[in-house]
PDB file of C-alpha atoms and ligand atoms in Angstrom:
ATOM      1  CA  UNK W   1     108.257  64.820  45.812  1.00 71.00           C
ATOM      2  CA  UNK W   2     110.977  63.672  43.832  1.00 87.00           C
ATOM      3  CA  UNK W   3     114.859  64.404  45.695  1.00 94.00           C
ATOM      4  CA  UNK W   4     117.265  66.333  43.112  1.00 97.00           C
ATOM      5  CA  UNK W   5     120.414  67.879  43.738  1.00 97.00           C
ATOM      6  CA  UNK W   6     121.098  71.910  42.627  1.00 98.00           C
ATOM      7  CA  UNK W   7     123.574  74.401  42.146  1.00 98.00           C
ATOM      8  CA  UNK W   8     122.771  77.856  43.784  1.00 98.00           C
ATOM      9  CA  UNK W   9     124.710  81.567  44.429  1.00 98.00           C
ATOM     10  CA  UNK W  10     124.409  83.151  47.594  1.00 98.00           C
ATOM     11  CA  UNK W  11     124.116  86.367  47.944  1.00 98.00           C
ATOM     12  CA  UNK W  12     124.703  86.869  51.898  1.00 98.00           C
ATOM     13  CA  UNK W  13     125.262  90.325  53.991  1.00 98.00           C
ATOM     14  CA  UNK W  14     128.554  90.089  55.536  1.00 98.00           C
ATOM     15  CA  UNK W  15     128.465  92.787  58.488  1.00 98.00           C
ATOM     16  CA  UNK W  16     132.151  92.155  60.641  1.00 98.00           C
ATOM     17  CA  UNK W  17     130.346  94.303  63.148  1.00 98.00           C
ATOM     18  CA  UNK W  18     127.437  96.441  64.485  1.00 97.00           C
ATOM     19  CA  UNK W  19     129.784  99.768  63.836  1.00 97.00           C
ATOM     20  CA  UNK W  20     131.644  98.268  60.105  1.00 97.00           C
ATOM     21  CA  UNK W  21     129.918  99.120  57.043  1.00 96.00           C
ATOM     22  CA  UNK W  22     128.394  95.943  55.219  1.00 97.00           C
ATOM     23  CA  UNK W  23     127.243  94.372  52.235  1.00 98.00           C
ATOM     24  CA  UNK W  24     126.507  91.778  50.173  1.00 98.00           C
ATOM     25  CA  UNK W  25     129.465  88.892  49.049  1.00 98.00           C
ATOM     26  CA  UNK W  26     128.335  86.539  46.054  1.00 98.00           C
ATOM     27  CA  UNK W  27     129.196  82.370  46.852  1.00 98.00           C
ATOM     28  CA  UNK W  28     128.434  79.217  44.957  1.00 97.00           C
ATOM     29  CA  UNK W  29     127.320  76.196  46.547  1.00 98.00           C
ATOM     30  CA  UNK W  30     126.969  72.909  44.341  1.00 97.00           C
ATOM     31  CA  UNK W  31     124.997  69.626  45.045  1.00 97.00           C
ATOM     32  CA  UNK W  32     122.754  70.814  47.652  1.00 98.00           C
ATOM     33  CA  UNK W  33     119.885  67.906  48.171  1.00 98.00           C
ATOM     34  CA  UNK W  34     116.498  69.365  47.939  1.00 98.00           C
ATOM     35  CA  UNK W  35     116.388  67.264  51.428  1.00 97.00           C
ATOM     36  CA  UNK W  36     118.753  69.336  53.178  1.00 97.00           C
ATOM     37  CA  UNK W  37     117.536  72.496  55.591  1.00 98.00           C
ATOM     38  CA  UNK W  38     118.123  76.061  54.810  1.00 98.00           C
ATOM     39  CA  UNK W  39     120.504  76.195  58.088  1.00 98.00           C
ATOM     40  CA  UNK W  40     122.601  72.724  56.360  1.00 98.00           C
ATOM     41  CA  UNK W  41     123.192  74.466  53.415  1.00 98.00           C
ATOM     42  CA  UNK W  42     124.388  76.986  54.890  1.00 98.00           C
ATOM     43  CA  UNK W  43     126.748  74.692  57.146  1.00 98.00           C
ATOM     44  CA  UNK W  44     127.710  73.381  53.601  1.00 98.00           C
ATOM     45  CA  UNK W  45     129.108  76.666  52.488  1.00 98.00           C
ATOM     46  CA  UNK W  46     130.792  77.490  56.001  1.00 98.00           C
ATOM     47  CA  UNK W  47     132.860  73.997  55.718  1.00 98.00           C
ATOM     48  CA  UNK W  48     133.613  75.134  52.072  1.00 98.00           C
ATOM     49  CA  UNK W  49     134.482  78.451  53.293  1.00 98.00           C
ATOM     50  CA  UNK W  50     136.449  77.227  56.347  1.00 98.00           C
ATOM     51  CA  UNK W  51     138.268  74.715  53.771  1.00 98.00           C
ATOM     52  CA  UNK W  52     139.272  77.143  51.889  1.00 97.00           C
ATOM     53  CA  UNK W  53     141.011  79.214  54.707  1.00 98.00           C
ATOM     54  CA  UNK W  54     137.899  81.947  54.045  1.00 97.00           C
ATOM     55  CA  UNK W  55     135.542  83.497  57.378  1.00 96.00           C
ATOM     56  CA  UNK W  56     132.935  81.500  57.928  1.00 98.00           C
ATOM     57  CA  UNK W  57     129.483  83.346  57.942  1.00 98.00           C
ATOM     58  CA  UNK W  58     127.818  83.799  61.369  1.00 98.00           C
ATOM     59  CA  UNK W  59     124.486  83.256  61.547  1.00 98.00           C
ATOM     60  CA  UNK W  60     122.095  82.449  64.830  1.00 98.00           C
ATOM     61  CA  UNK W  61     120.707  78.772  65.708  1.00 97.00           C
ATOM     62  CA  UNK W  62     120.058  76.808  68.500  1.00 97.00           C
ATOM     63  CA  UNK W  63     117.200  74.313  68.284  1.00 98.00           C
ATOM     64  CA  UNK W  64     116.525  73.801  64.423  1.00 97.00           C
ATOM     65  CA  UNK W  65     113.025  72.746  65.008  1.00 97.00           C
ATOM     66  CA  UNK W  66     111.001  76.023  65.261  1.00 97.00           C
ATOM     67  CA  UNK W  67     111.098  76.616  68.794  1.00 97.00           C
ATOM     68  CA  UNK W  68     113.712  78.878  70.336  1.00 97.00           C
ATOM     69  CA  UNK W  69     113.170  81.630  67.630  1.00 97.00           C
ATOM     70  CA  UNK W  70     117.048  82.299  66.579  1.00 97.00           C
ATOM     71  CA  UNK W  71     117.285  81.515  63.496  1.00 97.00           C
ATOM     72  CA  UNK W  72     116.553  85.701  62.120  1.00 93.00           C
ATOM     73  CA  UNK W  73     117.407  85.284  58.178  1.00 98.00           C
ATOM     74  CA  UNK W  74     115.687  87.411  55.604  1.00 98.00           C
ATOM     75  CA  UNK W  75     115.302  85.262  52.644  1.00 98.00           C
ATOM     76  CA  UNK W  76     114.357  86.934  49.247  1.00 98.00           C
ATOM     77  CA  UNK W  77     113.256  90.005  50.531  1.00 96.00           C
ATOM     78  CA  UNK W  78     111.236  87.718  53.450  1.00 97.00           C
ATOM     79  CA  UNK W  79     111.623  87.035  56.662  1.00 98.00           C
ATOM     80  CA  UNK W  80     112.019  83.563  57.399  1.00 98.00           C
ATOM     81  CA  UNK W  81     111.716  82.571  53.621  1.00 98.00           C
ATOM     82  CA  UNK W  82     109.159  81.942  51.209  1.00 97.00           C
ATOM     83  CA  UNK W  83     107.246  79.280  53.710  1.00 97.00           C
ATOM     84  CA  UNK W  84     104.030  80.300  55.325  1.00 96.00           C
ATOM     85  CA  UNK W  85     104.553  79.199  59.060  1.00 97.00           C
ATOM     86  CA  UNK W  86     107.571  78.392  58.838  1.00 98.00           C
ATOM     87  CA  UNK W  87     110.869  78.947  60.759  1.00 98.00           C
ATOM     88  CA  UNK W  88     114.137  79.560  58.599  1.00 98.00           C
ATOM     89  CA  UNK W  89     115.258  76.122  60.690  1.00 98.00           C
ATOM     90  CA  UNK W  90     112.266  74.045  59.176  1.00 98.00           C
ATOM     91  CA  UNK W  91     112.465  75.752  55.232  1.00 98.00           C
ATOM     92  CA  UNK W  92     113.859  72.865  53.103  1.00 97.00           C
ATOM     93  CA  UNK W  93     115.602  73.555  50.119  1.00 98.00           C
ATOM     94  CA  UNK W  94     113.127  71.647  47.820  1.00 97.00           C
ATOM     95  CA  UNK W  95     111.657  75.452  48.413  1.00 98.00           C
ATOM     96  CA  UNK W  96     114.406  76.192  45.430  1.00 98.00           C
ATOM     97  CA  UNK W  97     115.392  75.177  42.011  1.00 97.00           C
ATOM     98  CA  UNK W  98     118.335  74.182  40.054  1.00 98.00           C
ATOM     99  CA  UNK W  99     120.242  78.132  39.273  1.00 98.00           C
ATOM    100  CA  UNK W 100     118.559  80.154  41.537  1.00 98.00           C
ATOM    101  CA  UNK W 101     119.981  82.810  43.092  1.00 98.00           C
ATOM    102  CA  UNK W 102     119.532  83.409  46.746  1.00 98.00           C
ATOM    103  CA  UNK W 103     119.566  86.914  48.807  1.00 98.00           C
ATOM    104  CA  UNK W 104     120.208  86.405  52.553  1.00 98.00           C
ATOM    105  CA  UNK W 105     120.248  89.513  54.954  1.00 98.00           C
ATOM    106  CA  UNK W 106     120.110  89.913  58.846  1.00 98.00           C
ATOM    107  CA  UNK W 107     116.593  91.633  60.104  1.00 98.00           C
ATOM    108  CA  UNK W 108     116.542  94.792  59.728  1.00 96.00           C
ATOM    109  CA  UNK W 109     115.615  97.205  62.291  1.00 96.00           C
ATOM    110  CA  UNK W 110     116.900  99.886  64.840  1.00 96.00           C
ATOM    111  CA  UNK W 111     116.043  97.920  67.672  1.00 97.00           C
ATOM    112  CA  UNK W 112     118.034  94.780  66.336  1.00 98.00           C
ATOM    113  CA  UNK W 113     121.073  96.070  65.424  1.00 98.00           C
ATOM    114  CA  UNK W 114     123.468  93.837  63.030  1.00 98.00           C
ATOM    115  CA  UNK W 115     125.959  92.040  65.893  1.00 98.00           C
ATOM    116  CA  UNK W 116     127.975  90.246  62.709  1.00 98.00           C
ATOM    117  CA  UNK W 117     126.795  89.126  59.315  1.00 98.00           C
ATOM    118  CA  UNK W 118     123.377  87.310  59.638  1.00 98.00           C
ATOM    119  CA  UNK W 119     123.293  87.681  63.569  1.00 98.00           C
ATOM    120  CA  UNK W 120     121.609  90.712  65.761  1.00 98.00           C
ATOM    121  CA  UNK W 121     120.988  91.584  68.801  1.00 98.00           C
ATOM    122  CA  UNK W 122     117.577  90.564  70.343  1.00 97.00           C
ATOM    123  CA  UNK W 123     117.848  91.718  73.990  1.00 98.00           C
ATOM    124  CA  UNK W 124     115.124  94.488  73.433  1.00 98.00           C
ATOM    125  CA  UNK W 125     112.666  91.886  73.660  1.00 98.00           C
ATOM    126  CA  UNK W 126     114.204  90.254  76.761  1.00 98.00           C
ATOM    127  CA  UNK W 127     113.820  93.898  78.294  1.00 98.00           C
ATOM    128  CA  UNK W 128     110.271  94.077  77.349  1.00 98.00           C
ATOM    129  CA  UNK W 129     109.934  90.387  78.788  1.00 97.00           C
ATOM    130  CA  UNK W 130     111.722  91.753  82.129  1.00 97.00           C
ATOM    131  CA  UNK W 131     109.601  94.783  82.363  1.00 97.00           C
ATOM    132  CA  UNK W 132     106.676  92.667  82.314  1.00 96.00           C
ATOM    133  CA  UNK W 133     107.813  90.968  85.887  1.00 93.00           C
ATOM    134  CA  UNK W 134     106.282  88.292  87.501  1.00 89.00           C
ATOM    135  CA  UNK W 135     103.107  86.218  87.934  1.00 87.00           C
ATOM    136  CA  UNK W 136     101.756  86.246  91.695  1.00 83.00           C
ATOM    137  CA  UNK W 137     101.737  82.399  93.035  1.00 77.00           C
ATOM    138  CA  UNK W 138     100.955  81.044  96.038  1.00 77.00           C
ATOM    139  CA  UNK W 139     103.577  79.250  97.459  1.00 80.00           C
ATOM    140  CA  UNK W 140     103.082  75.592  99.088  1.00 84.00           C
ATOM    141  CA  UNK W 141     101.288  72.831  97.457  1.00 84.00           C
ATOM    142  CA  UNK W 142     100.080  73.590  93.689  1.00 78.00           C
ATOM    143  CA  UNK W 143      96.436  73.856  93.574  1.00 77.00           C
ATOM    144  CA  UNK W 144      93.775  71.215  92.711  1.00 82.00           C
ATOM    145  CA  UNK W 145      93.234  72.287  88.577  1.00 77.00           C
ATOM    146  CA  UNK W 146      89.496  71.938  89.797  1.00 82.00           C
ATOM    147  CA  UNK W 147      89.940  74.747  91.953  1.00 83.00           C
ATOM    148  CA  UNK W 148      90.925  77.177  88.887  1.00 83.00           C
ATOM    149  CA  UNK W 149      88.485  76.719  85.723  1.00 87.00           C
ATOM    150  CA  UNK W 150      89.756  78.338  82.873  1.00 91.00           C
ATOM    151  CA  UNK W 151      87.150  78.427  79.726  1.00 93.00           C
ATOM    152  CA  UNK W 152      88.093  76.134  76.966  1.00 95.00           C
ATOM    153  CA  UNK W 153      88.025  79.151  74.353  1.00 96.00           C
ATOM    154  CA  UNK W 154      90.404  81.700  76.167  1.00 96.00           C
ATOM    155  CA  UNK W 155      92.448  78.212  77.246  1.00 95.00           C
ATOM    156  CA  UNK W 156      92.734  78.045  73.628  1.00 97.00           C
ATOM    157  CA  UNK W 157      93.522  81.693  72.910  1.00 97.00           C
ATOM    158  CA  UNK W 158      96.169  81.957  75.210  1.00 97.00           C
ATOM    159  CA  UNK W 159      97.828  78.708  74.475  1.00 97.00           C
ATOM    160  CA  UNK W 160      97.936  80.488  70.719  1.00 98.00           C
ATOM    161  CA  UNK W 161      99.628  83.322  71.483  1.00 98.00           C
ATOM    162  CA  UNK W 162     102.213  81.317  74.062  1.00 97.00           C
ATOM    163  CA  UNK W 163     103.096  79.752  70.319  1.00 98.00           C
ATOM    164  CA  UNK W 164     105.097  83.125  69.931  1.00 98.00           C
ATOM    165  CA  UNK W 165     108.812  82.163  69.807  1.00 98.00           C
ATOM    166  CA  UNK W 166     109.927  85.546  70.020  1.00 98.00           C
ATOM    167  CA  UNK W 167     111.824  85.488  66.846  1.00 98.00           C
ATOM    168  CA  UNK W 168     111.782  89.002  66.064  1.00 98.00           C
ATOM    169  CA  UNK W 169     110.087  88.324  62.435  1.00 98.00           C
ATOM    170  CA  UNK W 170     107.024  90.366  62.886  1.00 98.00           C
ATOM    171  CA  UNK W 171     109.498  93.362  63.319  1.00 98.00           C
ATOM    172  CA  UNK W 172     111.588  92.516  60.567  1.00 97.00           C
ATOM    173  CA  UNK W 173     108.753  91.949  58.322  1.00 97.00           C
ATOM    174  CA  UNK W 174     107.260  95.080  59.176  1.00 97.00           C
ATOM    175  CA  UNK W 175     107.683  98.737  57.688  1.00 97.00           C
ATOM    176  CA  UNK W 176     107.803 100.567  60.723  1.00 97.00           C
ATOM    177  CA  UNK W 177     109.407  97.863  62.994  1.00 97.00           C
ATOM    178  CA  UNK W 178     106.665  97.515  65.177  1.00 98.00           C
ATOM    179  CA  UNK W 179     107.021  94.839  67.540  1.00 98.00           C
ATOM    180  CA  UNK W 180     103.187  94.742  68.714  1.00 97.00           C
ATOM    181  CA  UNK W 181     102.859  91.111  67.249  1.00 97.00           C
ATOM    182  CA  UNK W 182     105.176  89.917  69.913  1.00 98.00           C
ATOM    183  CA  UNK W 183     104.103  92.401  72.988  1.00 97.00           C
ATOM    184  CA  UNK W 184     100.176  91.175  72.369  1.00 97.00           C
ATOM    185  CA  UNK W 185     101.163  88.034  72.212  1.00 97.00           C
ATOM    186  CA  UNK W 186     102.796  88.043  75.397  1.00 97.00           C
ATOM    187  CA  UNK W 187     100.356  90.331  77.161  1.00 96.00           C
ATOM    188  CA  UNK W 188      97.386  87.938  76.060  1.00 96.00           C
ATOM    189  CA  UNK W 189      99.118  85.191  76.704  1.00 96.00           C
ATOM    190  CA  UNK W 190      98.724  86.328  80.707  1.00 95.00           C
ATOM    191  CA  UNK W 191      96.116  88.705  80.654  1.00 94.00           C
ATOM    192  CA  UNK W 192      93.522  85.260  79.325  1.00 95.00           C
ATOM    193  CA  UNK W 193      94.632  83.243  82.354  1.00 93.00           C
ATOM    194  CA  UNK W 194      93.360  83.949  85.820  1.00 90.00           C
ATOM    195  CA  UNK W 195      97.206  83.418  86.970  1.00 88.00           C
ATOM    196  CA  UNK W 196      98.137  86.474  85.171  1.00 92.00           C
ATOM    197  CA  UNK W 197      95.103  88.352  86.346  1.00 91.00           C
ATOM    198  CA  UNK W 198      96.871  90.407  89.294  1.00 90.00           C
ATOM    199  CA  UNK W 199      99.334  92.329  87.126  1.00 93.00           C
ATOM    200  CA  UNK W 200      97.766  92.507  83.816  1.00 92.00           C
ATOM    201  CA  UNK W 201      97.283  95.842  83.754  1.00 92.00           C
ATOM    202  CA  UNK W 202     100.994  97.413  85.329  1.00 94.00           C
ATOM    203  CA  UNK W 203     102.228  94.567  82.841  1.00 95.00           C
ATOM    204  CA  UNK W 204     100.580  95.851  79.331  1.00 95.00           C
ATOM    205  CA  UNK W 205     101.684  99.725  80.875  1.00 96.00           C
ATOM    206  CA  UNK W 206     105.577  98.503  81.352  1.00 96.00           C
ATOM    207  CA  UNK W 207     105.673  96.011  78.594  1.00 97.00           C
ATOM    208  CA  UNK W 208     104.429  98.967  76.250  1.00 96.00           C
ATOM    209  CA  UNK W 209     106.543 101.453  77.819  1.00 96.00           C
ATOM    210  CA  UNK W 210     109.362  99.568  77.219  1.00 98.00           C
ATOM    211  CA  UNK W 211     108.892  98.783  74.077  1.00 97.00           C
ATOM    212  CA  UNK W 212     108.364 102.225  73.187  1.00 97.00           C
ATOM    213  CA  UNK W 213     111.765 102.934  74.998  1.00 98.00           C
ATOM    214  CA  UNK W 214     113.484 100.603  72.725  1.00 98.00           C
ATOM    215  CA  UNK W 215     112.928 102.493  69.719  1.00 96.00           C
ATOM    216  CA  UNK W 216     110.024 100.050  68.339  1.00 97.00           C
ATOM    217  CA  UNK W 217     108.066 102.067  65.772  1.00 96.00           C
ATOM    218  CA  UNK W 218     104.363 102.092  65.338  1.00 94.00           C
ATOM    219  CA  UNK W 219     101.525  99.706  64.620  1.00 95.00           C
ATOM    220  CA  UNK W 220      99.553 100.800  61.023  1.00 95.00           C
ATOM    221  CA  UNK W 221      97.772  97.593  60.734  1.00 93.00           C
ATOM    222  CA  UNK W 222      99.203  96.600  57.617  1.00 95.00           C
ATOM    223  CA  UNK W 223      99.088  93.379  58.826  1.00 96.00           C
ATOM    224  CA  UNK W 224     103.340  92.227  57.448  1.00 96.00           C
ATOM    225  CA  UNK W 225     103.485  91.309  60.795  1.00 98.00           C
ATOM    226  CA  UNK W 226     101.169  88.551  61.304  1.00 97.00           C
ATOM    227  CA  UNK W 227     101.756  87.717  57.563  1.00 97.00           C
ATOM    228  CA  UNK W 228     105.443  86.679  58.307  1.00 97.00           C
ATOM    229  CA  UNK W 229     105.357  84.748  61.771  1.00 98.00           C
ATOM    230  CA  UNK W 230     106.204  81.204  61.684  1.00 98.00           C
ATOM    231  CA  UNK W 231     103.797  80.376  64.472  1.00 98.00           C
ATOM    232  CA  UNK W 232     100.442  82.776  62.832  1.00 97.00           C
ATOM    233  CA  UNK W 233     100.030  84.496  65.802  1.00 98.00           C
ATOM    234  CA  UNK W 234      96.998  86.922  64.747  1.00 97.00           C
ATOM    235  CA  UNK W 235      96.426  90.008  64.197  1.00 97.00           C
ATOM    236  CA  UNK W 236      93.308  90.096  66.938  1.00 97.00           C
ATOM    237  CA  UNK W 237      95.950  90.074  69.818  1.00 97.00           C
ATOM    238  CA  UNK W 238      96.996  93.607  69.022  1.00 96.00           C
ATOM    239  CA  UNK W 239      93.582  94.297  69.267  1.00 95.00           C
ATOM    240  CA  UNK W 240      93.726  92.807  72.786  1.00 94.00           C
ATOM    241  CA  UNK W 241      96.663  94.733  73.434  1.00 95.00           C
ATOM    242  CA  UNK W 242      95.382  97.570  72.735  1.00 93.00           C
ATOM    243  CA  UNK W 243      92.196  96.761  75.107  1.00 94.00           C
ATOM    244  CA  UNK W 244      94.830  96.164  77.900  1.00 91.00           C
ATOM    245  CA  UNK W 245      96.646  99.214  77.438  1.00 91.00           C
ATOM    246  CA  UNK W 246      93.625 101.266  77.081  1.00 90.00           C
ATOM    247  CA  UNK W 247      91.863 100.213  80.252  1.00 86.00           C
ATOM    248  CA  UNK W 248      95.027  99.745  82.184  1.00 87.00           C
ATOM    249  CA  UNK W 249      94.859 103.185  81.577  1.00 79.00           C
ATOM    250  CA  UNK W 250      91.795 104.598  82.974  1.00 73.00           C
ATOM    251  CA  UNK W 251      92.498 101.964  85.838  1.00 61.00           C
ATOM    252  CA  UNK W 252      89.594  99.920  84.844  1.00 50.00           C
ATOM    253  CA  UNK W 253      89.501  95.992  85.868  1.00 46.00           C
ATOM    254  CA  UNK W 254      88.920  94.259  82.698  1.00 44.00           C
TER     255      UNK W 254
HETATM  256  S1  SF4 L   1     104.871  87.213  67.105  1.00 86.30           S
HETATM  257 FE1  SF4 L   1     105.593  85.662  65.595  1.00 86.30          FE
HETATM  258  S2  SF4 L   1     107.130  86.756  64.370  1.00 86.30           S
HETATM  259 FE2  SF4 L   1     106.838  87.939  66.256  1.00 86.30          FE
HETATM  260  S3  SF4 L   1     108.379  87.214  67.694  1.00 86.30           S
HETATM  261 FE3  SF4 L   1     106.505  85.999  68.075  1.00 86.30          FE
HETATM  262  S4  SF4 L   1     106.766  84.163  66.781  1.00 86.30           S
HETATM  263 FE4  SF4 L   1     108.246  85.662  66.006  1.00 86.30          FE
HETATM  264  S1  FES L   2     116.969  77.382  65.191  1.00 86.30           S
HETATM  265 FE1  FES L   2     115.421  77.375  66.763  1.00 86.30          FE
HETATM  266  S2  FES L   2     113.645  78.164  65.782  1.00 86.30           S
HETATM  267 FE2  FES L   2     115.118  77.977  64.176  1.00 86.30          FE
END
């Protein structure tokens, strides 16, 4: 595709803190490359700002390459932009025209509240992460692979759902801020293997407990969730989730 240059306004939520009242402040940015990332635009209009003696905008990033999950902008009304798959890091502005106008907002959810502009806190999922504990090993040499076959297909399924990033989009993206996406991912991811085997089924009770304890709302399958993650992680490991919980339950081993 050709490169062009464009002219865009921002509209970006500026929040000074979780407590402040916030809203929306209207910039200009000119001669943005259709090249560029959504994140170096955005480090375009902070150098602008900071140039002109103005607040930068704070925003989250750390890797900008799709794989520690930061980056937690709501673009148009979507989280993680218009891109299917697609981290805010990895959108490219060739995703825009010439004029547009642009709506940027933190996620927005109870559990996440708004730590300043585009940035919120995360650390219910590290909670639900913690509550999940450990993985029994033995100690000493690692095991011959031989010794521990693990079928190709649930190899396969649990490598998927390790994909999560733990971005906090499925929540964002969803009406009643459900984070089941990212729970059944993480439960599955485990609860596949035969190293996660001895705990899976005090870690889907905590994990879920937890997560209810954070103030996550319900899953209504309407499916946002999976619709909006950058790394598709599907819909069937709520489904597995909800296998978990249920049997974890009645104390039954599978
Ligand atoms: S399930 Fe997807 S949207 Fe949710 S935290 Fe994981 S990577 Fe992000
Ligand atoms: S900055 Fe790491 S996933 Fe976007």
């Amino acid at each position: 595709m050709e490169h062009y240059n464009m002219n865009l306004t921002l509209k970006v939520w500026k929040q000074k803190n979780t407590n402040a009242q916030g809203g929306f402040e209207t910039y200009s940015v000119k001669d943005i490359s259709s090249e560029m990332s959504f994140l170096e635009m955005f480090d375009v209009l902070n150098e602008q700002l900071i140039n002109e003696g103005k607040e930068p905008i704070a925003f989250d990033h750390d890797c900008r390459e799709g794989i520690c999950g930061m980056c937690s902008m709501h673009i148009n009304g979507r989280a993680h932009g218009p891109w299917a798959g697609t981290t805010t890091c990895q959108l490219h502005m060739r995703a825009f025209k010439d004029g547009d106008t642009i709506t940027v907002e933190p996620w927005r959810a109870g559990a996440f509240p708004v730590l300043k502009d585009l940035t919120v806190d995360r650390r219910a999922f590290d909670r639900i992460i913690e509550a999940g504990g450990y993985i029994s090993v033995n100690t000493g040499n690692a095991q011959d692979a031989n010794c521990l076959p693990v079928d190709k297909h649930k190899a396969d399924l649990a490598f998927a759902a390790a994909a999560c990033i733990g971005c906090g989009a499925c929540v964002a993206a969803c009406k009643n801020s459900s984070a089941m996406l990212f729970v059944s991912a993480k439960v599955s991811q485990l609860a596949l293997l035969p190293q996660g085997d001895p705990e899976r089924q005090t870690r889907a009770l905590n994990m879920v407990a937890q997560m209810d304890k954070e103030g996550f709302g319900s899953c209504t399958n309407t499916g946002a969730c999976e619709a909006e993650c950058p790394k598709e992680i599907s819909l069937t490991n709520i489904a597995r989730l909800n296998r978990e919980f249920i049997g974890a339950g009645f104390g039954s081993e599978k």
